[in-house]
Every structure is written in structure tokens, then in C-alpha cells.
Short mmCIF file of C-alpha atoms in Angstrom, two decimals:
data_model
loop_
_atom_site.label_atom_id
_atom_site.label_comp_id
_atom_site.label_asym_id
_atom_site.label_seq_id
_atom_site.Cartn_x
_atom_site.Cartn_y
_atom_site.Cartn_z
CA UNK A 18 0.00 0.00 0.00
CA UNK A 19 1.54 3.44 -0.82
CA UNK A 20 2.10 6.05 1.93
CA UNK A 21 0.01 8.74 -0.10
CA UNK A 22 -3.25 7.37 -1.53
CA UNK A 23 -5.77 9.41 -3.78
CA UNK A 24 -9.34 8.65 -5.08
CA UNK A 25 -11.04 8.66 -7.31
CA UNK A 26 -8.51 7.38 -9.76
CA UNK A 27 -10.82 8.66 -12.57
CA UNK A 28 -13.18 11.11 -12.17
CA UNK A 29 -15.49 12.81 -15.23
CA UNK A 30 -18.09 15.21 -14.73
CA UNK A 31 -19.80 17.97 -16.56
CA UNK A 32 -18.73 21.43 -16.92
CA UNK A 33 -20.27 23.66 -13.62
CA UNK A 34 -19.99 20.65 -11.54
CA UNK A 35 -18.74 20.64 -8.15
CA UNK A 36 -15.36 18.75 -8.19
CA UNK A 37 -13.48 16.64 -5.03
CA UNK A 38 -10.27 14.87 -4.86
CA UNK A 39 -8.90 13.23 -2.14
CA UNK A 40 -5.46 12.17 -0.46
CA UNK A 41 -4.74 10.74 2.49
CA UNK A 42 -1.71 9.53 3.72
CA UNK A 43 0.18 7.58 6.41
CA UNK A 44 3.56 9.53 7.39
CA UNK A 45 4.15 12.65 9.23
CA UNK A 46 4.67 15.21 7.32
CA UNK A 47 5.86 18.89 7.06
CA UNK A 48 3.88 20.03 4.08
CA UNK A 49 1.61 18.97 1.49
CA UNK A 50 1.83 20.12 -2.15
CA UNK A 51 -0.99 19.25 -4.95
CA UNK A 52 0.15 19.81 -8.70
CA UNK A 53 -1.50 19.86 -11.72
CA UNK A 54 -0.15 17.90 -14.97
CA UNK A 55 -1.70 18.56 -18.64
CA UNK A 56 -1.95 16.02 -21.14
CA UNK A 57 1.92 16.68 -22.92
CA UNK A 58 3.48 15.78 -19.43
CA UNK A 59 4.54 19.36 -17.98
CA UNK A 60 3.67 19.67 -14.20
CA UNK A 61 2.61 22.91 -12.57
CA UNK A 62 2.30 23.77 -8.60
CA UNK A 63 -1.16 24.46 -7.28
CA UNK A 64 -0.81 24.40 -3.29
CA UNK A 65 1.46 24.01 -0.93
CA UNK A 66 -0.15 23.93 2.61
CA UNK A 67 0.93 22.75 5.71
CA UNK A 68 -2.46 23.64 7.68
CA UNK A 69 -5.86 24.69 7.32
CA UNK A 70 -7.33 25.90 3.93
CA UNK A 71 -5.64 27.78 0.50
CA UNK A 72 -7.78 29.42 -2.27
CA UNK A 73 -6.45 30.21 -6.05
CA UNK A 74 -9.14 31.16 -8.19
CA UNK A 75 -11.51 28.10 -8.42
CA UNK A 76 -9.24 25.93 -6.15
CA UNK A 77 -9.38 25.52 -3.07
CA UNK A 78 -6.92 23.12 -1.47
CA UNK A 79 -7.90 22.04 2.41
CA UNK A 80 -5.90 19.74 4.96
CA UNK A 81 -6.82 18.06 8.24
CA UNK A 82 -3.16 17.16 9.74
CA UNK A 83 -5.52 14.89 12.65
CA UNK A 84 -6.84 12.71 10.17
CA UNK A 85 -3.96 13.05 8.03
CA UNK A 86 -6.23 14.28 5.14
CA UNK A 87 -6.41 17.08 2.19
CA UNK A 88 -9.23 17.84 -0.68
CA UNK A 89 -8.83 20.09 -3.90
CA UNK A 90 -11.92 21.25 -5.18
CA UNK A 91 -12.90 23.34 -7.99
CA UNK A 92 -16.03 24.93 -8.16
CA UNK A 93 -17.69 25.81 -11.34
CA UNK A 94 -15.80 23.48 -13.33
CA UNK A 95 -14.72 23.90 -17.27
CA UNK A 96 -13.13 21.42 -19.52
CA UNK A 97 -9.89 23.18 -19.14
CA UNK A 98 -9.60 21.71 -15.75
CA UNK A 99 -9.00 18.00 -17.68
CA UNK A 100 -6.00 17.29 -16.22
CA UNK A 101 -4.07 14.91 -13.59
CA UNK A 102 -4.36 15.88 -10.50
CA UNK A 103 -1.43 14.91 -7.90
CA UNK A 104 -0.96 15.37 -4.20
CA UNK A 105 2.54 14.54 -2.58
CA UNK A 106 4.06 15.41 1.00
CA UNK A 107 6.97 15.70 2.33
CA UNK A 108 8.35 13.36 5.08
CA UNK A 109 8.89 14.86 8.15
CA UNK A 110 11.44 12.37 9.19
CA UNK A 111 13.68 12.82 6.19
CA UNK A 112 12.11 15.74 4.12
CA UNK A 113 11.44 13.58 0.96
CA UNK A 114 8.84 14.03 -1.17
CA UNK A 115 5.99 10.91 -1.10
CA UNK A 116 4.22 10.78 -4.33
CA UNK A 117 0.14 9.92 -5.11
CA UNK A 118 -0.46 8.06 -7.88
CA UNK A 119 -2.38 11.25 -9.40
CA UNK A 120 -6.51 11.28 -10.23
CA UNK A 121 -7.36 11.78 -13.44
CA UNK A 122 -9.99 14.33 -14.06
CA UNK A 123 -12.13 14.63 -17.29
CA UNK A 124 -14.78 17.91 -17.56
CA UNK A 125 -17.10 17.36 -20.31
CA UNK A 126 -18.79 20.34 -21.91
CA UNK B 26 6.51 27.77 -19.34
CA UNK B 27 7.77 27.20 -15.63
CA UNK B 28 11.64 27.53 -16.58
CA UNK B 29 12.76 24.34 -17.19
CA UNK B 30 13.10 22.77 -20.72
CA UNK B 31 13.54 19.08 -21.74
CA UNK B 32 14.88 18.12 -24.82
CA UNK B 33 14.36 15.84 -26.96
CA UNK B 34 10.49 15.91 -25.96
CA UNK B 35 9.58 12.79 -27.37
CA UNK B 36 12.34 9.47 -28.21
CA UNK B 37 11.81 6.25 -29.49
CA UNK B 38 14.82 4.02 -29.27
CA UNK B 39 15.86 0.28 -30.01
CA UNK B 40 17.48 -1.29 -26.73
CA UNK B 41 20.75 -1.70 -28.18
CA UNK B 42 21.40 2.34 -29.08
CA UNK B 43 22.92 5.34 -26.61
CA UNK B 44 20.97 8.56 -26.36
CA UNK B 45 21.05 11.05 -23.96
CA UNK B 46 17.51 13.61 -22.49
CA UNK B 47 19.34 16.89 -21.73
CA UNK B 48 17.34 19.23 -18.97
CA UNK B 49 18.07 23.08 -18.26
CA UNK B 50 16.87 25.42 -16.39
CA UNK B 51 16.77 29.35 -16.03
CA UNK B 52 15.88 29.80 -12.61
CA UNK B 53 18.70 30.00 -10.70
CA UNK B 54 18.22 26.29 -9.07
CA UNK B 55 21.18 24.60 -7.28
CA UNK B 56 19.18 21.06 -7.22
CA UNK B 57 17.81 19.24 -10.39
CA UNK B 58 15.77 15.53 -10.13
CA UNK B 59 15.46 13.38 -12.72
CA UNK B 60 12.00 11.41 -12.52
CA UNK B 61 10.43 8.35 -13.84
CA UNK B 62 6.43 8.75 -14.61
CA UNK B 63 4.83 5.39 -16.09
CA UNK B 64 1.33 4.46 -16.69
CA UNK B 65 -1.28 4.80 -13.69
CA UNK B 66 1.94 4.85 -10.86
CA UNK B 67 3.62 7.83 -8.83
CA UNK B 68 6.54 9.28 -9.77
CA UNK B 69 9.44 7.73 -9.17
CA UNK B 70 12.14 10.07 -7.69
CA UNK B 71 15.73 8.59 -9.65
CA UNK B 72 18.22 11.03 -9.29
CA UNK B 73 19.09 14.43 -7.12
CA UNK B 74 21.91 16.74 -7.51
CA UNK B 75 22.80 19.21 -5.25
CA UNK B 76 25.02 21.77 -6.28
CA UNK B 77 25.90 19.95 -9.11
CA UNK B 78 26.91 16.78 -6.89
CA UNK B 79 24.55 13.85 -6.57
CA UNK B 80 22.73 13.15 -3.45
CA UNK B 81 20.60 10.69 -4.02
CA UNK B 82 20.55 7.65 -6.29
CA UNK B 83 17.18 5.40 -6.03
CA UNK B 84 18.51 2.22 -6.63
CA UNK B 85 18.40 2.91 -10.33
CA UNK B 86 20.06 0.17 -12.56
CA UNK B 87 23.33 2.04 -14.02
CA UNK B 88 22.09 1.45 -17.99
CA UNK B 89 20.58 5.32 -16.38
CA UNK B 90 23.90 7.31 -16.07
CA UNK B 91 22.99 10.69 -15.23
CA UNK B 92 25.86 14.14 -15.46
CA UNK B 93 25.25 17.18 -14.16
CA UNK B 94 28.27 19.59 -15.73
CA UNK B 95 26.96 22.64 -13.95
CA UNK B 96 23.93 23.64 -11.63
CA UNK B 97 22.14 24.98 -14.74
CA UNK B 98 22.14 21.61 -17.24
CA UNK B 99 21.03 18.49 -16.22
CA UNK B 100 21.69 14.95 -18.35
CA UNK B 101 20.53 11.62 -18.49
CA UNK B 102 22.42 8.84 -20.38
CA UNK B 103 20.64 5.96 -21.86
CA UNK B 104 22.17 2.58 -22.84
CA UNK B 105 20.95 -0.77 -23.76
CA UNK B 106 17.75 -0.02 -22.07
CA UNK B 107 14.88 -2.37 -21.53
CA UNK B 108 10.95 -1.91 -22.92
CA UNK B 109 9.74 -1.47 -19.60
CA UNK B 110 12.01 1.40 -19.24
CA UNK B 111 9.71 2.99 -21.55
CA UNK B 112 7.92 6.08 -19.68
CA UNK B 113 7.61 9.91 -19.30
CA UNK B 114 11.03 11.14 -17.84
CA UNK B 115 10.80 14.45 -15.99
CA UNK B 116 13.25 16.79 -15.17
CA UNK B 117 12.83 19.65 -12.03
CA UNK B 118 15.01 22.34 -10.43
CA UNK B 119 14.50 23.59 -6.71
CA UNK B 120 16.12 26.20 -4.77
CA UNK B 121 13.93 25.41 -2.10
CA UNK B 122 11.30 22.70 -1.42
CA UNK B 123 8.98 23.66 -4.37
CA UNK B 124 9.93 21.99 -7.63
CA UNK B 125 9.73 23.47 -10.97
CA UNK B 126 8.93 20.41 -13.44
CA UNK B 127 9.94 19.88 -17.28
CA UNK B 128 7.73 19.23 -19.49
CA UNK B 129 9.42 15.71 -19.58
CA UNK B 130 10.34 13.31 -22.33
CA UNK B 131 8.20 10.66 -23.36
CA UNK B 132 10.73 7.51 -24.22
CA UNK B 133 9.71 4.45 -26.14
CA UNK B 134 11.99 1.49 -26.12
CA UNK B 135 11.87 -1.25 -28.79
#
């Protein structure tokens, strides 16, 4: 079982929709990041957050260090949101970075 | 565009040749990571240099040589690789803990 653990896997939905992913993971850690990844393979930083709640725009990134537990959402959702979403966190112990397996996200029109 | 360029951006190669993904970055970085992305899996985290010395090596098998010449250009050398070696390879830079990814290579090996 990997230490950082995302669902769904695949998730489509229809533009406007409401959208949740989750990660939850098993190791203390000092921070949480979620990045974004087009199709074409580039990744791009959304949130770093090491407590509470971040808004960008539509995203909002949340974390609940208890339960060991973070949601992105993005409200009103468009079809240029398609992407793969990934959350990773960094080890407290030795500061690496622990990698999700990503949830890909499909907004149809 | 996030500063860091891969090239080439896409390589298909038999598993007999040499070929080498070349990474660069603008940013004024003094670490660079080479990753491994396949199919439905995280990434997997292969190489780290640190002002231009390496610092981590994930137990990759050494047919993955990797050069760093100065903190700005990052390689990776390929030899007599295997199919399953086939994958998106990503290159990042860091001055701190956020990483600034590539836009990676995609590598087929027949």
C-alpha cells in the first residue's frame, strides 16, 4: 500500500460541476503540495499547505493534519480543468517528497 | 513555461542504441531531479543533484547514467535499455522545497 493514496482514480463530470479529490496519507509530514499535470506531461504547482485551507481562483486546497487528510476542489468546473491531478508530502522524518499516484480528471462540456 | 526545458520531448529508441535527455533550467536552481512517470503509478524520484553533486541515487540500474556539468544543465544517459524502461522522464530544479517540473520526455523502447 503506498504512503500517499488518492481517489477517485478517474473522475469525469460535466462542466459547472462541483469537483473533489482526495489524499490521504500515512507519514508525518511537514507540508503537502498538490500539482496539476496537462496532457503533454509538464507539471505545474497548485498548493502548498501545511495547515488549514488555500484558495487560487476556483481551487481551493484544504488539509486536516488529525486525520492526516487534504481535498482540492474546484467549483464551477470547465473542460480546461482536464487534467491529472497529484498530491505529494513531504516526510517529516527525512524531508522527501511521497508521491500519489495522481486522479485523473475529465470535464465534459 | 515554468523555466525548465527538456529536450528531446519525445524518443523512441531500439534497446541496443545510446541517447542522452538533456534538462536546463533558467531559474537559478542549485538542485535538479530526474524522474520516472509510467502508466497509472507515482513518480518515481531517480536522481538528485545538489550543487551539481549527486545526493541521491534510487537504486536505479546504471544502464541510467545521469551528469550534471553545472547547476544549470542536467543529463541523463541511456544505454541498452529495456521496454519497460519505456515512460515519461521528468526533469525539475529547486532552490527550495517547491519543484519546478519539465515538461518531460516521453521515451519508447523497442
Amino acid at each position: 500500500k503506498n504512503e500517499v493514496e488518492q481517489s477517485p482514480q478517474n473522475l469525469t463530470a460535466q462542466e459547472g460541476e462541483f469537483i473533489t479529490i482526495n489524499c490521504s496519507y500515512s507519514v508525518g509530514i511537514s507540508a503537502l503540495h498538490w500539482l496539476q499535470q496537462h496532457p503533454g506531461g509538464g507539471i505545474v504547482s497548485l498548493f502548498m499547505l501545511s495547515s488549514g485551507k488555500k484558495k487560487h481562483g476556483r481551487l481551493i486546497a484544504t488539509i486536516n493534519i488529525q486525520e492526516k487528510h487534504s481535498s482540492l476542489h474546484i467549483t464551477a468546473s470547465h473542460p480546461r480543468d482536464s487534467a491529472v491531478y497529484i498530491c505529494a508530502v513531504r516526510s517529516r522524518s527525512n524531508y522527501q517528497l511521497i508521491w500519489g499516484a495522481g486522479t485523473k480528471l475529465i470535464i465534459k462540456p | 513555461e515554468t523555466g525548465v526545458t527538456q529536450t528531446p520531448r519525445h524518443l523512441v529508441m531500439g534497446m541496443t542504441n545510446k541517447k542522452s535527455l538533456k534538462c536546463e533550467q533558467h531559474l537559478g536552481h542549485n538542485a535538479m531531479y530526474w524522474y520516472k512517470q509510467s502508466a497509472k503509478k507515482p513518480l518515481e524520484l531517480m536522481f538528485v543533484y545538489n550543487f551539481k553533486e549527486q545526493t541521491e541515487n534510487n537504486s536505479v540500474p546504471s544502464r541510467f547514467s545521469p551528469e550534471c556539468p553545472n547547476s544549470s544543465h542536467l543529463f541523463l544517459h541511456l544505454h541498452t535499455l529495456q521496454p519497460e524502461d519505456s515512460a515519461l522522464y521528468l526533469c525539475a530544479s529547486s532552490r527550495g522545497y517547491e519543484q519546478y517540473f519539465g515538461p518531460g520526455t516521453r521515451l519508447t523502447v523497442t
